[in-house]
Coordinates of C-alpha atoms in Angstrom, one line a residue:
Chain A
M16 CA 56.2 175.8 100.6
K17 CA 53.1 177.6 101.9
S18 CA 51.6 178.1 98.4
F19 CA 52.3 174.3 97.4
L20 CA 50.6 173.2 100.7
N21 CA 47.6 175.4 100.0
Y22 CA 47.8 174.0 96.4
A23 CA 47.9 170.6 97.9
K24 CA 45.1 171.3 100.3
N25 CA 43.0 172.5 97.6
R26 CA 43.9 169.6 95.3
F27 CA 42.8 167.1 98.1
L28 CA 39.6 168.8 98.5
Y29 CA 38.8 169.0 94.9
N30 CA 39.6 165.2 94.5
L31 CA 37.4 164.5 97.5
L32 CA 34.5 166.5 96.1
R33 CA 34.9 164.8 93.0
I34 CA 34.8 161.2 94.4
L35 CA 31.7 162.3 96.6
F36 CA 30.1 163.6 93.4
F37 CA 30.6 160.3 91.6
I38 CA 29.3 158.2 94.4
G39 CA 26.2 160.4 94.6
L40 CA 25.7 160.2 90.9
G41 CA 26.1 156.4 91.0
L42 CA 23.5 156.4 93.9
L43 CA 21.1 158.4 91.8
A44 CA 21.8 156.4 88.8
S45 CA 21.0 153.2 91.0
Q46 CA 17.7 154.6 91.9
F47 CA 16.7 155.2 88.2
L48 CA 17.8 151.7 86.7
F49 CA 15.5 148.9 88.3
I50 CA 17.7 145.9 88.7
Q51 CA 16.1 143.0 89.4
E52 CA 17.7 141.2 92.5
V53 CA 18.1 137.9 90.8
K54 CA 21.1 136.5 92.5
A55 CA 24.1 134.2 91.1
A56 CA 24.2 130.5 91.5
S57 CA 21.4 128.2 91.0
N58 CA 20.9 125.5 93.7
L59 CA 17.1 125.5 93.0
Y60 CA 14.7 123.1 94.3
V61 CA 11.0 122.6 93.8
S62 CA 8.4 122.4 96.3
L63 CA 4.8 121.7 96.3
N64 CA 2.0 122.7 98.5
G65 CA 1.2 119.8 100.7
S66 CA -2.6 120.4 100.3
D67 CA -2.0 119.8 96.7
L68 CA -0.6 116.5 97.2
N69 CA -2.5 113.4 98.1
T70 CA -2.1 111.4 101.1
Q71 CA 0.7 109.3 99.7
G72 CA 2.6 112.6 98.7
Y73 CA 3.6 111.7 95.4
K74 CA 0.4 112.6 93.3
L75 CA -1.3 115.8 92.5
I76 CA -5.1 115.7 93.7
S77 CA -7.6 115.6 91.1
A78 CA -8.5 118.0 88.0
N79 CA -10.2 121.3 88.5
T80 CA -7.9 122.1 91.6
W81 CA -5.2 124.6 91.2
S82 CA -1.6 123.0 92.2
V83 CA 1.1 125.4 93.4
F84 CA 4.7 124.7 92.3
Q85 CA 7.2 126.8 94.0
V86 CA 10.7 127.0 93.0
S87 CA 13.1 128.4 95.7
G88 CA 16.8 129.0 95.5
L89 CA 19.0 131.4 94.3
Y90 CA 18.6 132.2 90.4
D91 CA 21.4 132.8 88.0
N92 CA 20.6 135.9 86.3
S93 CA 22.6 134.8 83.2
H94 CA 19.3 132.7 82.2
S95 CA 16.4 134.5 81.0
Y96 CA 14.3 131.5 81.1
Y97 CA 14.3 128.5 83.4
R98 CA 12.9 124.9 82.8
M99 CA 11.4 122.9 85.3
S100 CA 11.2 119.2 84.1
V101 CA 8.5 117.0 85.7
C102 CA 8.4 113.2 85.4
Y103 CA 4.5 113.0 85.3
D104 CA 1.9 110.6 84.0
G105 CA -1.3 113.0 84.2
T106 CA -2.1 116.1 82.1
I107 CA -0.9 119.7 82.6
T108 CA -1.9 121.7 79.8
Q109 CA -0.8 125.1 78.6
N110 CA -4.2 126.7 78.6
S111 CA -4.7 125.8 82.6
V112 CA -1.9 128.2 83.5
S113 CA -2.4 130.7 86.0
S114 CA -0.6 132.5 88.6
T115 CA -1.0 135.6 90.5
N116 CA 2.8 136.2 90.4
V117 CA 3.0 135.5 86.5
S118 CA 2.3 138.6 84.7
S119 CA 1.2 137.4 81.5
I120 CA 0.7 133.6 80.3
S121 CA 3.4 133.9 77.9
N122 CA 5.7 133.9 80.7
L123 CA 4.9 130.2 81.2
Y124 CA 4.8 127.6 78.7
I125 CA 4.3 124.0 79.3
E126 CA 5.6 121.5 76.8
K127 CA 4.7 117.6 77.2
T128 CA 7.5 115.4 75.6
S129 CA 6.8 111.9 74.7
I130 CA 10.3 110.6 76.1
P131 CA 9.6 108.1 78.9
C132 CA 10.9 109.1 82.3
S133 CA 14.2 107.2 82.9
Y134 CA 16.6 107.5 85.6
Y135 CA 19.0 105.4 87.6
N136 CA 18.5 102.7 84.7
S137 CA 14.8 102.6 85.9
T138 CA 12.0 103.5 83.8
Y139 CA 8.9 105.5 85.6
S140 CA 6.2 103.5 83.6
G141 CA 3.5 105.8 82.1
G142 CA 5.4 108.9 82.8
T143 CA 6.9 111.2 80.4
W144 CA 8.6 114.4 80.9
T145 CA 6.8 117.5 81.0
N146 CA 8.6 120.7 80.7
I147 CA 7.6 123.9 82.4
Y148 CA 9.4 127.0 81.0
F149 CA 9.2 130.2 83.1
N150 CA 10.5 133.7 82.9
A151 CA 12.4 133.8 86.1
V152 CA 12.7 137.7 86.0
D153 CA 8.9 137.9 85.9
V154 CA 7.9 135.3 88.3
I155 CA 10.3 135.5 91.0
N156 CA 9.1 137.4 94.1
S157 CA 11.2 139.2 96.6
N158 CA 12.0 136.0 98.4
N159 CA 13.6 134.5 95.2
I160 CA 10.7 132.2 94.8
A161 CA 8.9 131.6 91.6
T162 CA 5.4 130.3 92.2
F163 CA 2.8 129.3 89.8
S164 CA -0.4 127.3 89.6
V165 CA -1.2 124.5 87.1
L166 CA -4.4 122.4 86.5
S167 CA -3.7 118.9 86.5
T168 CA -5.5 115.5 86.2
G169 CA -3.8 114.4 89.4
G170 CA -1.3 112.3 87.8
S171 CA 1.8 110.8 89.7
I172 CA 4.8 112.8 89.9
G173 CA 8.0 110.8 89.6
L174 CA 10.6 113.3 89.7
I175 CA 11.2 117.2 89.4
S176 CA 14.3 118.8 88.7
M177 CA 15.5 122.2 87.5
S178 CA 17.7 122.3 84.2
S179 CA 20.7 124.5 84.7
S180 CA 22.1 124.7 81.4
S181 CA 24.7 127.4 80.3
E182 CA 22.3 128.7 77.6
P183 CA 19.6 131.0 78.1
Y184 CA 16.5 129.2 77.2
D185 CA 14.2 130.2 74.5
Y186 CA 11.1 129.0 75.8
M187 CA 8.9 129.3 72.8
T188 CA 10.8 127.1 70.4
G189 CA 11.4 124.1 72.5
Q190 CA 14.3 122.1 73.1
D191 CA 16.0 118.8 72.1
N192 CA 14.5 116.0 73.9
T193 CA 17.4 113.8 73.9
T194 CA 19.4 116.9 75.7
I195 CA 16.3 117.2 78.1
I196 CA 16.8 113.8 79.0
D197 CA 20.6 114.1 79.4
Q198 CA 20.3 116.9 81.4
N199 CA 18.0 115.6 83.9
Q200 CA 20.3 112.6 84.3
S201 CA 23.1 114.7 84.9
I202 CA 21.1 116.6 87.4
I203 CA 20.0 113.6 89.2
D204 CA 23.8 112.3 89.3
G205 CA 25.3 115.8 90.1
N206 CA 22.9 116.7 91.9
Q207 CA 23.0 119.7 94.2
E208 CA 19.2 120.2 93.7
I209 CA 18.3 116.7 95.4
K210 CA 21.2 117.2 98.0
D211 CA 19.6 120.6 99.0
S212 CA 16.3 118.9 99.1
I213 CA 17.1 115.9 101.0
N214 CA 19.4 118.1 103.4
N215 CA 16.4 120.3 103.9
L216 CA 14.0 117.5 104.8
D217 CA 11.2 118.9 106.9
T218 CA 10.6 116.6 109.9
D219 CA 7.5 118.3 111.0
P220 CA 4.5 116.3 109.5
D221 CA 2.2 119.2 110.3
N222 CA 3.9 121.4 107.9
L223 CA 1.8 122.1 104.8
I224 CA 4.8 122.6 102.5
K225 CA 6.4 119.4 101.7
N226 CA 9.4 119.2 99.3
I227 CA 8.5 116.7 96.5
I228 CA 11.6 114.5 97.6
K229 CA 10.1 114.5 101.1
G230 CA 6.8 113.2 100.2
S231 CA 5.8 110.4 102.5
W232 CA 9.1 109.3 104.0
Y233 CA 8.8 106.6 106.4
N234 CA 9.8 106.2 109.8
L235 CA 12.1 103.2 109.7
N236 CA 13.9 102.7 113.1
S237 CA 15.9 99.2 112.9
N238 CA 17.5 97.1 110.6
S239 CA 14.4 95.1 109.6
I240 CA 11.4 97.4 109.5
E241 CA 7.9 97.5 108.3
S242 CA 6.5 100.5 107.0
D243 CA 3.7 101.9 108.9
S244 CA 1.0 104.0 107.3
S245 CA 0.1 106.0 110.3
D246 CA 3.7 107.3 110.8
S247 CA 5.0 109.5 108.1
R248 CA 7.9 111.0 110.0
T249 CA 11.1 111.5 108.4
D250 CA 14.0 109.5 110.3
Y251 CA 17.5 108.6 109.8
I252 CA 18.2 104.7 109.8
P253 CA 21.8 103.7 111.0
V254 CA 23.3 101.5 108.3
H255 CA 26.9 101.9 109.3
G256 CA 28.7 98.3 108.8
L257 CA 26.0 96.8 106.6
S258 CA 26.7 95.9 103.1
S259 CA 23.3 96.2 101.6
L260 CA 19.5 96.9 101.8
T261 CA 16.9 94.8 100.0
L262 CA 13.1 95.2 100.0
L263 CA 11.4 92.1 100.3
N264 CA 8.3 92.6 98.1
N265 CA 7.6 94.9 95.3
S266 CA 5.0 97.2 96.8
V267 CA 6.9 100.5 95.9
N268 CA 5.2 103.4 94.5
Y269 CA 6.5 105.7 91.8
G270 CA 8.1 108.9 93.6
S271 CA 9.6 106.9 96.1
G272 CA 13.4 106.6 96.9
Y273 CA 16.3 106.1 99.2
A274 CA 19.0 108.5 100.2
F275 CA 22.4 107.5 102.2
F276 CA 24.0 109.9 104.4
D277 CA 27.5 110.2 106.1
N278 CA 28.2 110.4 109.8
N279 CA 27.5 114.1 109.9
K280 CA 24.2 113.5 107.8
N281 CA 25.7 114.9 104.6
F282 CA 24.2 113.4 101.3
I283 CA 26.1 110.8 99.7
I284 CA 23.9 109.2 97.0
G285 CA 20.2 108.5 96.5
G286 CA 18.0 106.9 93.9
H287 CA 14.5 105.4 93.2
S288 CA 13.3 102.4 95.2
D289 CA 12.9 100.3 92.5
N290 CA 16.6 99.6 92.8
I291 CA 16.2 98.0 96.1
K292 CA 14.0 95.6 95.0
S293 CA 17.1 93.7 93.9
G294 CA 19.2 94.8 96.8
V295 CA 21.2 98.1 96.9
E296 CA 24.9 98.3 97.8
V297 CA 25.4 100.6 101.0
P298 CA 28.3 103.0 99.9
S299 CA 31.5 103.4 101.6
G300 CA 31.2 105.8 104.5
A301 CA 27.4 105.6 104.6
Y302 CA 25.8 105.9 108.3
Y303 CA 22.2 106.5 107.6
V304 CA 19.6 105.9 105.2
I305 CA 16.1 107.3 104.7
V306 CA 13.9 105.2 102.6
N307 CA 10.5 106.3 101.1
L308 CA 8.2 103.5 100.0
G309 CA 5.6 105.6 98.6
N310 CA 1.8 104.7 99.0
P311 CA 1.4 103.6 102.5
S312 CA -1.7 101.7 101.7
T313 CA 0.0 99.6 99.2
A314 CA 3.5 99.8 101.0
Q315 CA 2.1 98.7 104.5
N316 CA 3.3 95.3 103.8
S317 CA 6.5 96.1 102.4
R318 CA 9.5 94.9 104.3
L319 CA 13.0 96.8 103.9
I320 CA 15.7 94.5 105.4
A321 CA 19.4 95.1 105.8
N322 CA 21.3 92.3 104.8
S323 CA 21.5 90.9 108.5
L324 CA 23.9 87.9 107.4
A325 CA 26.5 90.5 106.0
F326 CA 25.8 92.5 109.2
E327 CA 26.9 89.5 111.4
Q328 CA 29.9 89.0 109.1
Q329 CA 30.9 92.4 109.3
Q330 CA 30.6 92.5 113.0
T331 CA 32.7 89.1 113.1
N332 CA 35.3 90.7 110.7
D333 CA 35.4 93.8 112.9
K334 CA 36.2 91.8 115.9
L335 CA 39.1 89.7 114.3
D336 CA 40.4 93.1 112.6
Q337 CA 40.4 94.7 116.2
A338 CA 42.5 91.6 117.6
E339 CA 44.8 91.7 114.7
E340 CA 45.4 95.5 115.3
T341 CA 46.2 94.7 119.2
R342 CA 48.5 92.0 118.4
K343 CA 50.3 94.0 115.7
G344 CA 50.3 97.0 118.2
I345 CA 52.5 94.9 120.9
L346 CA 54.9 93.8 118.5
G347 CA 55.2 97.2 116.9
K348 CA 55.9 98.7 120.4
I349 CA 58.8 96.4 121.1
G350 CA 60.4 96.9 117.8
D351 CA 59.9 100.8 118.2
L352 CA 61.8 100.6 121.4
I353 CA 64.7 98.9 120.0
S354 CA 64.9 101.1 116.9
Y355 CA 65.2 104.1 119.4
I356 CA 68.3 103.0 121.0
N357 CA 70.0 102.0 117.7
P358 CA 72.2 104.7 116.1
L359 CA 71.7 103.3 112.6
S360 CA 68.0 103.3 112.7
E361 CA 66.2 106.4 111.3
N362 CA 64.2 106.1 114.9
F363 CA 67.4 106.7 116.6
F364 CA 66.4 108.9 119.8
V365 CA 68.8 111.6 119.0
Y366 CA 67.3 112.3 115.5
K367 CA 64.1 112.5 117.0
L368 CA 65.2 114.8 119.4
I369 CA 66.9 117.1 116.9
E370 CA 63.6 116.9 114.8
L371 CA 61.4 117.8 117.9
L372 CA 63.8 120.9 118.6
L373 CA 63.4 122.0 114.9
D374 CA 59.9 121.6 115.1
A375 CA 59.7 123.6 118.0
L376 CA 61.7 126.4 116.8
K377 CA 59.8 126.7 113.7
S378 CA 56.3 126.6 115.7
L379 CA 58.2 129.4 117.5
F380 CA 58.3 131.7 114.5
I381 CA 55.9 130.3 112.0
P382 CA 52.1 130.8 112.7
K383 CA 50.0 128.0 112.3
D384 CA 48.1 127.4 108.9
G385 CA 45.1 129.5 108.6
F386 CA 46.1 132.0 111.5
F387 CA 46.1 135.0 109.5
S388 CA 42.9 134.3 107.5
E389 CA 41.1 133.6 110.9
W390 CA 42.8 136.7 112.5
F391 CA 41.6 138.7 109.6
D392 CA 38.1 137.7 109.4
E393 CA 37.7 138.0 113.2
F394 CA 39.1 141.4 113.2
M395 CA 37.2 142.5 110.4
V396 CA 33.9 141.4 112.0
Y397 CA 35.0 143.6 115.3
V398 CA 36.1 146.6 112.8
E399 CA 32.8 146.5 111.0
L400 CA 30.9 146.5 114.4
K401 CA 33.0 149.2 115.9
L402 CA 33.6 151.4 113.1
G403 CA 30.3 151.0 111.5
F404 CA 30.1 153.2 108.4
L405 CA 33.7 154.1 108.7
A406 CA 34.7 150.6 107.9
T407 CA 32.6 150.5 104.6
P408 CA 35.6 151.8 102.4
F409 CA 37.6 149.0 103.7
T410 CA 34.9 146.5 102.9
L411 CA 34.4 147.6 99.5
F412 CA 38.2 147.4 99.1
I413 CA 38.3 143.9 100.3
D414 CA 35.5 143.0 97.8
F415 CA 37.2 144.4 94.9
V416 CA 40.5 142.5 95.7
E417 CA 38.4 139.4 96.0
S418 CA 36.8 140.0 92.7
Y419 CA 40.2 140.8 91.2
L420 CA 41.4 137.4 92.4
N421 CA 38.3 135.6 91.2
L422 CA 38.8 136.9 87.7
S423 CA 39.5 134.2 85.3
S424 CA 40.7 133.9 81.9
S425 CA 38.3 130.9 81.2
N426 CA 35.4 133.1 81.9
D427 CA 33.3 134.2 79.0
V428 CA 32.9 137.9 78.6
I429 CA 29.1 138.2 79.1
I430 CA 27.4 141.5 79.0
N431 CA 24.3 141.1 81.2
I432 CA 21.6 143.9 80.5
P433 CA 18.9 143.7 83.3
D434 CA 15.1 144.8 82.7
I435 CA 15.1 148.5 82.6
S436 CA 11.8 150.0 84.0
V437 CA 10.7 153.3 85.5
P438 CA 10.5 153.3 89.4
N439 CA 6.8 152.6 90.4
F440 CA 6.0 151.5 87.1
E441 CA 7.8 148.2 87.2
D442 CA 5.1 146.5 85.0
N443 CA 6.0 148.7 82.2
I444 CA 9.5 147.6 81.0
L445 CA 11.4 150.0 78.7
I446 CA 14.1 147.4 77.9
H447 CA 13.8 143.9 78.3
A448 CA 16.5 141.9 79.9
T449 CA 19.1 140.3 77.5
S450 CA 22.6 139.3 77.6
F451 CA 25.1 139.2 75.0
N452 CA 28.4 136.7 74.9
W453 CA 31.0 138.8 73.5
S454 CA 33.6 136.0 73.5
E455 CA 31.3 133.7 71.7
T456 CA 30.6 136.2 68.9
L457 CA 34.4 136.8 68.5
R458 CA 35.3 133.2 68.3
S459 CA 32.5 132.5 65.9
K460 CA 34.3 134.2 63.3
D461 CA 38.0 133.3 62.6
S462 CA 38.9 136.5 61.0
L463 CA 37.2 138.6 63.9
N464 CA 38.9 136.0 66.5
S465 CA 42.4 136.5 64.7
L466 CA 42.2 140.3 64.8
W467 CA 41.0 140.4 68.4
Q468 CA 44.0 137.9 69.3
L469 CA 46.1 140.3 67.4
Y470 CA 44.9 143.5 69.2
L471 CA 45.3 141.6 72.6
D472 CA 49.0 140.7 71.7
F473 CA 49.5 144.2 70.9
I474 CA 48.3 145.5 74.1
D475 CA 50.2 142.7 76.1
V476 CA 53.3 144.1 74.3
F477 CA 52.5 147.7 75.0
L478 CA 51.7 147.1 78.8
M479 CA 54.9 145.1 79.1
L480 CA 57.3 147.9 77.4
N481 CA 55.4 150.6 79.7
F482 CA 56.2 148.3 82.7
I483 CA 60.0 147.9 81.9
G484 CA 59.7 151.9 81.5
L485 CA 58.4 152.0 84.8
C486 CA 61.0 149.7 86.3
E487 CA 63.7 151.9 84.8
R488 CA 62.4 154.9 86.3
V489 CA 62.0 153.5 89.7
Y490 CA 65.6 152.2 89.4
N491 CA 67.0 155.4 88.5
R492 CA 65.0 157.3 91.3
I493 CA 66.4 155.2 93.9
F494 CA 69.7 154.3 92.6
G495 CA 70.5 157.8 90.7
G496 CA 70.5 158.5 86.9
D497 CA 67.0 159.8 87.1
T498 CA 66.3 161.2 83.7
S499 CA 62.4 161.2 83.8
N500 CA 60.3 164.3 83.5
Y501 CA 59.4 166.0 86.5
E502 CA 56.4 168.1 86.7
Y503 CA 56.6 171.9 87.9
Y504 CA 53.4 173.5 89.1
T505 CA 53.6 177.4 88.7
V506 CA 51.0 179.7 90.5
E507 CA 51.0 183.3 89.5
D508 CA 49.0 186.0 91.0
S509 CA 49.1 189.4 88.9
Y510 CA 47.4 192.5 90.0
T511 CA 46.6 195.8 88.3
Y512 CA 46.6 198.6 90.6
D513 CA 46.2 202.5 90.7
N514 CA 49.5 204.0 90.8
S515 CA 48.3 206.9 92.6
T516 CA 46.3 205.4 95.5
G517 CA 47.7 201.9 95.5
E518 CA 44.1 200.4 95.1
V519 CA 43.8 197.1 93.6
L520 CA 41.7 197.4 90.4
S521 CA 42.0 193.7 89.2
S522 CA 43.5 190.5 89.9
R523 CA 44.3 187.5 87.9
R524 CA 45.5 184.2 89.0
N525 CA 47.4 181.6 86.6
E526 CA 48.2 178.1 87.3
R527 CA 50.2 175.9 84.9
T528 CA 52.0 172.8 84.9
T529 CA 55.1 172.3 83.0
K530 CA 57.3 169.3 82.5
K531 CA 61.1 169.5 82.5
K532 CA 63.9 166.6 82.3
R533 CA 66.0 166.7 85.6
S534 CA 69.4 167.8 84.6
G535 CA 72.7 166.1 85.9
N536 CA 72.6 163.5 88.7
Chain B
M15 CA 54.2 131.4 118.5
I16 CA 56.0 134.6 118.7
I17 CA 54.6 136.1 115.8
E18 CA 51.1 135.1 116.7
A19 CA 51.6 136.4 120.1
L20 CA 52.7 139.6 118.9
V21 CA 49.7 140.0 116.3
N22 CA 47.3 138.9 119.2
L23 CA 48.9 141.7 121.5
V24 CA 48.7 144.3 118.9
T25 CA 45.1 143.2 118.1
N26 CA 44.0 143.1 121.9
L27 CA 45.8 146.6 122.4
L28 CA 43.6 148.1 119.5
K29 CA 40.6 146.4 121.0
V30 CA 41.2 148.1 124.4
V31 CA 41.5 151.4 122.8
F32 CA 38.2 151.0 120.4
N33 CA 36.5 149.7 123.4
L34 CA 36.6 152.9 125.1
L35 CA 34.9 154.4 122.1
P36 CA 31.3 154.3 121.3
N37 CA 30.1 152.2 118.5
V38 CA 30.0 154.0 115.2
P39 CA 26.6 153.7 113.5
Q40 CA 26.4 151.7 110.5
L41 CA 25.2 153.5 107.3
P42 CA 21.5 153.2 106.7
D43 CA 20.2 150.0 104.9
S44 CA 18.7 151.6 102.0
L45 CA 22.1 153.5 101.4
L46 CA 24.1 150.3 101.8
S47 CA 21.8 148.6 99.6
S48 CA 22.2 151.4 96.9
L49 CA 25.9 151.3 97.3
D50 CA 25.9 147.4 97.0
R51 CA 23.9 147.6 94.0
V52 CA 26.3 150.1 92.4
M53 CA 29.5 148.2 93.5
N54 CA 28.0 144.9 92.5
S55 CA 27.2 146.1 88.9
I56 CA 30.8 147.0 88.8
F57 CA 32.3 143.9 90.5
D58 CA 30.2 141.5 88.6
N59 CA 31.1 142.8 85.3
L60 CA 35.0 142.9 86.0
D61 CA 35.2 140.0 83.2
L62 CA 34.3 142.8 80.7
L63 CA 38.0 144.0 81.0
G64 CA 38.8 140.7 79.2
I65 CA 37.6 142.4 76.0
F66 CA 40.4 144.9 76.1
I67 CA 43.1 143.3 77.9
R68 CA 44.2 139.7 78.4
I69 CA 42.8 138.5 82.1
D70 CA 46.2 136.6 82.7
T71 CA 48.2 139.9 81.9
I72 CA 46.1 141.9 84.4
K73 CA 46.6 139.4 87.0
I74 CA 50.2 139.2 86.6
L75 CA 50.9 143.1 85.7
V76 CA 48.7 144.6 88.3
P77 CA 50.6 143.0 91.5
L78 CA 53.9 144.0 89.7
V79 CA 53.0 147.4 89.1
V80 CA 51.8 147.8 92.8
I81 CA 55.2 146.6 93.9
A82 CA 57.3 148.6 91.4
Y83 CA 55.3 151.8 92.5
N84 CA 56.2 151.1 96.1
F85 CA 59.4 149.8 95.5
E86 CA 61.2 152.7 97.0
H87 CA 59.3 152.5 100.3
I88 CA 60.0 148.6 100.3
Y89 CA 63.7 149.2 99.5
H90 CA 64.0 152.0 102.5
F91 CA 62.1 149.4 104.8
A92 CA 64.5 146.8 104.0
L93 CA 67.6 149.0 104.5
W94 CA 66.2 150.1 107.8
L95 CA 65.5 146.5 108.9
I96 CA 69.1 145.6 107.7
K97 CA 70.6 148.7 109.9
K98 CA 68.8 147.1 112.8
I99 CA 70.7 144.0 112.8
P100 CA 73.9 144.5 115.1
L101 CA 76.6 143.6 112.3
S102 CA 80.2 144.7 112.9
I103 CA 80.7 145.1 109.2
D104 CA 81.3 148.5 108.2

């Protein structure tokens, strides 16, 4: 027994040291492998430095001035290159690209397509899509912001959006123009990016960084408002109960727009202000709208009106509905009272009483929904605070379980290799980032795919047979009939000693493991 | 309600004990960052398992294997619970 305990103790220490060794090795390796922190997800949005916009907020200032684009958010490391599509009627040329953060000019590539900018069934006249491709890994700084400057002719910007295709871009070969428009269209419809932009509206007019969506949002504070060029504050206008919004004249500039929000100021839908020339329907559940009329000097006389007739009608309807509800409520109460004392009714009070008792009994034993998850989250926060580094293994284990639960057979098997460079010499990349889609390769060849599926079938059968074997062994161990192999550890110490003096001349230790079937049972 | 009360009671008791002890410091940020980096490179690439074994098979088999390995303990725990029930059946 003692030797077994000694053996077990040594075995434990050995395993502990081995784990520590591997952790150390991992930490060491991580120091040598420079892994670019390009995080998952891609809720990117584009912003411009306010000083690069003209006073109307939708136009880059004149040529020979560097305009700074910033693409912020979280980058998806499965894309080597990103494409920022600008609906723009000026000129941005490839030769004029420069940035302190772009390590070489080849990392930024500008391509102008001849497709008119079109979104929400409106055409941005004069504008065409200009695509700016950039290498995310090279231009992103530590705050996950890609910054680069372009020289423009001061053209108008209709819309800026980020592509989020599942394909890594080959930025030098260009893309199919139709696809570009489709992708931008879907981004507008989708549209996490614009939601983010509008949700993050900057209400401080003195802030130099203006989001392109922010531009010059007007302060509109009633149901019938004239835009005020002297006031460029952002404000939410209540629209609850209104049926539509209409702009009375056509003084709407490119780059202007509107966005509806619910009661909690969450974005519902938005679009170009051109749409509200003919009246735009207030979506169901909308409580607020923000409207941008573009250039203050020309939009000064614009008049945005809510459909007041519809508003009054709506108010009348609301009152009628309320009266109807009250009437129904009184009759309903009388009906309910009768049904409570009618044994044939399902509302009979005895049934209700039994139902109430059952519910009470259930609530006595069954915790409310989400109780355990809330308790666990709260408890883990406390444990992490209290136990400090001792809680780290638990956190890692929980992360592992979450990753396991998130495994999905629909995910493609993609091997991502980050840029590998020598620490402190990050500019000199030994191996450039690349990714390899294993699933796609296997699927591309029928014969290869069949072979792979056959292999997976074989593994499935193998694992199932092993599982059945495990179940059998467990059954035998608990209920008898155990015929599994037992491991025996044998430790032998042998000594050579002098017969005359008894002095130990040499010793030898021998450990061996043997397997033997358990007999009987 | 009873289970919630029991869980809260145990949690509060644990907190009373833990509150007597000082807060254990966190690991240094640099170490945590390195550790996260290593772990993330493992966790983010768990999909690679899909090359060798079907993900669906893994998701089904792993919990079953964990249960099978610990079935003896589960069985004995269940027996222990049953013995606590005051039944007159011999």
